[in-house]
Amino acid sequence: DGVQAVRNAEEKAKKAITDAAMMTEELKKEQDTSAHLERMKKNLEVTVKDLQQRLDEAENLALKGGKKQLQKLELRVRELENELEAE
C-alpha cells in the first residue's frame, strides 16, 4: 500500500510538472501575442496621428482656398456692379 502511495505521488508530480510546462508554454504564447498587439497598437497610433495632421493641413488649405475663391468672386461682383453703374 505504501508503494502504491509513492507511485501515485510520483504520477501526480509528473502530471504537475507536465501541466506546469504546458502553462509556461501557454503563458509565453500569450506574452508574445500581447507584445505583438502592443506594437501594432503603437504603430496604429502613430498612423492615426499622422493622418490627423494631414487632415488638419488639408482642411486649412481648403479653408484658405475657399476664402481666396470667395474674395475673387466678391471682387468680380464689385467689378460687374461698377460696370453696370458706369453704363
PDB file of C-alpha atoms in Angstrom:
ATOM      1  CA  ASP A   1       0.000   0.000   0.000  1.00  0.00           C
ATOM      2  CA  GLY A   2       2.930   2.318   0.761  1.00  0.00           C
ATOM      3  CA  VAL A   3       4.463   1.521  -2.630  1.00  0.00           C
ATOM      4  CA  GLN A   4       1.205   2.386  -4.366  1.00  0.00           C
ATOM      5  CA  ALA A   5       1.038   5.689  -2.477  1.00  0.00           C
ATOM      6  CA  VAL A   6       4.570   6.510  -3.661  1.00  0.00           C
ATOM      7  CA  ARG A   7       3.639   5.621  -7.247  1.00  0.00           C
ATOM      8  CA  ASN A   8       0.517   7.771  -7.029  1.00  0.00           C
ATOM      9  CA  ALA A   9       2.572  10.649  -5.653  1.00  0.00           C
ATOM     10  CA  GLU A  10       5.110  10.238  -8.468  1.00  0.00           C
ATOM     11  CA  GLU A  11       2.335  10.249 -11.077  1.00  0.00           C
ATOM     12  CA  LYS A  12       0.817  13.367  -9.542  1.00  0.00           C
ATOM     13  CA  ALA A  13       4.238  15.017  -9.518  1.00  0.00           C
ATOM     14  CA  LYS A  14       4.833  14.099 -13.183  1.00  0.00           C
ATOM     15  CA  LYS A  15       1.392  15.427 -14.107  1.00  0.00           C
ATOM     16  CA  ALA A  16       2.054  18.627 -12.164  1.00  0.00           C
ATOM     17  CA  ILE A  17       5.385  19.070 -13.987  1.00  0.00           C
ATOM     18  CA  THR A  18       3.710  18.451 -17.351  1.00  0.00           C
ATOM     19  CA  ASP A  19       0.891  20.858 -16.503  1.00  0.00           C
ATOM     20  CA  ALA A  20       3.398  23.489 -15.377  1.00  0.00           C
ATOM     21  CA  ALA A  21       5.351  23.102 -18.628  1.00  0.00           C
ATOM     22  CA  MET A  22       2.160  23.458 -20.670  1.00  0.00           C
ATOM     23  CA  MET A  23       1.114  26.519 -18.680  1.00  0.00           C
ATOM     24  CA  THR A  24       4.571  28.024 -19.148  1.00  0.00           C
ATOM     25  CA  GLU A  25       4.302  27.485 -22.904  1.00  0.00           C
ATOM     26  CA  GLU A  26       0.803  28.959 -22.988  1.00  0.00           C
ATOM     27  CA  LEU A  27       1.964  31.957 -20.949  1.00  0.00           C
ATOM     28  CA  LYS A  28       4.853  32.528 -23.377  1.00  0.00           C
ATOM     29  CA  LYS A  29       2.461  32.443 -26.336  1.00  0.00           C
ATOM     30  CA  GLU A  30       0.123  34.903 -24.639  1.00  0.00           C
ATOM     31  CA  GLN A  31       3.021  37.220 -23.790  1.00  0.00           C
ATOM     32  CA  ASP A  32       4.232  37.095 -27.400  1.00  0.00           C
ATOM     33  CA  THR A  33       0.725  37.836 -28.653  1.00  0.00           C
ATOM     34  CA  SER A  34       0.358  40.680 -26.180  1.00  0.00           C
ATOM     35  CA  ALA A  35       3.708  42.190 -27.206  1.00  0.00           C
ATOM     36  CA  HIS A  36       2.763  41.899 -30.884  1.00  0.00           C
ATOM     37  CA  LEU A  37      -0.608  43.571 -30.299  1.00  0.00           C
ATOM     38  CA  GLU A  38       1.064  46.327 -28.288  1.00  0.00           C
ATOM     39  CA  ARG A  39       3.469  47.016 -31.180  1.00  0.00           C
ATOM     40  CA  MET A  40       0.548  47.084 -33.614  1.00  0.00           C
ATOM     41  CA  LYS A  41      -1.329  49.487 -31.342  1.00  0.00           C
ATOM     42  CA  LYS A  42       1.646  51.856 -31.180  1.00  0.00           C
ATOM     43  CA  ASN A  43       2.077  51.729 -34.963  1.00  0.00           C
ATOM     44  CA  LEU A  44      -1.616  52.461 -35.469  1.00  0.00           C
ATOM     45  CA  GLU A  45      -1.465  55.354 -33.003  1.00  0.00           C
ATOM     46  CA  VAL A  46       1.422  56.853 -34.994  1.00  0.00           C
ATOM     47  CA  THR A  47      -0.529  56.353 -38.227  1.00  0.00           C
ATOM     48  CA  VAL A  48      -3.656  57.967 -36.757  1.00  0.00           C
ATOM     49  CA  LYS A  49      -1.617  60.938 -35.522  1.00  0.00           C
ATOM     50  CA  ASP A  50      -0.005  61.362 -38.953  1.00  0.00           C
ATOM     51  CA  LEU A  51      -3.348  61.110 -40.749  1.00  0.00           C
ATOM     52  CA  GLN A  52      -4.917  63.614 -38.346  1.00  0.00           C
ATOM     53  CA  GLN A  53      -2.120  66.097 -39.055  1.00  0.00           C
ATOM     54  CA  ARG A  54      -2.551  65.600 -42.787  1.00  0.00           C
ATOM     55  CA  LEU A  55      -6.314  66.064 -42.459  1.00  0.00           C
ATOM     56  CA  ASP A  56      -5.825  69.259 -40.455  1.00  0.00           C
ATOM     57  CA  GLU A  57      -3.440  70.574 -43.106  1.00  0.00           C
ATOM     58  CA  ALA A  58      -5.857  69.684 -45.898  1.00  0.00           C
ATOM     59  CA  GLU A  59      -8.736  71.388 -44.076  1.00  0.00           C
ATOM     60  CA  ASN A  60      -6.647  74.520 -43.545  1.00  0.00           C
ATOM     61  CA  LEU A  61      -5.665  74.589 -47.212  1.00  0.00           C
ATOM     62  CA  ALA A  62      -9.288  74.109 -48.227  1.00  0.00           C
ATOM     63  CA  LEU A  63     -10.364  76.984 -45.981  1.00  0.00           C
ATOM     64  CA  LYS A  64      -7.664  79.263 -47.367  1.00  0.00           C
ATOM     65  CA  GLY A  65      -8.514  78.232 -50.917  1.00  0.00           C
ATOM     66  CA  GLY A  66     -12.206  78.771 -50.282  1.00  0.00           C
ATOM     67  CA  LYS A  67     -11.582  82.235 -48.835  1.00  0.00           C
ATOM     68  CA  LYS A  68      -9.438  83.193 -51.811  1.00  0.00           C
ATOM     69  CA  GLN A  69     -12.090  81.946 -54.209  1.00  0.00           C
ATOM     70  CA  LEU A  70     -14.756  83.894 -52.323  1.00  0.00           C
ATOM     71  CA  GLN A  71     -12.618  87.045 -52.436  1.00  0.00           C
ATOM     72  CA  LYS A  72     -12.155  86.633 -56.193  1.00  0.00           C
ATOM     73  CA  LEU A  73     -15.891  86.223 -56.679  1.00  0.00           C
ATOM     74  CA  GLU A  74     -16.652  89.250 -54.495  1.00  0.00           C
ATOM     75  CA  LEU A  75     -14.138  91.305 -56.478  1.00  0.00           C
ATOM     76  CA  ARG A  76     -15.754  90.182 -59.726  1.00  0.00           C
ATOM     77  CA  VAL A  77     -19.198  91.142 -58.380  1.00  0.00           C
ATOM     78  CA  ARG A  78     -17.900  94.614 -57.490  1.00  0.00           C
ATOM     79  CA  GLU A  79     -16.334  94.951 -60.935  1.00  0.00           C
ATOM     80  CA  LEU A  80     -19.598  93.997 -62.585  1.00  0.00           C
ATOM     81  CA  GLU A  81     -21.538  96.385 -60.324  1.00  0.00           C
ATOM     82  CA  ASN A  82     -19.144  99.187 -61.258  1.00  0.00           C
ATOM     83  CA  GLU A  83     -19.544  98.368 -64.934  1.00  0.00           C
ATOM     84  CA  LEU A  84     -23.305  98.378 -64.513  1.00  0.00           C
ATOM     85  CA  GLU A  85     -23.234 101.752 -62.748  1.00  0.00           C
ATOM     86  CA  ALA A  86     -20.971 103.186 -65.430  1.00  0.00           C
ATOM     87  CA  GLU A  87     -23.489 102.386 -68.155  1.00  0.00           C
TER      88      GLU A  87
END
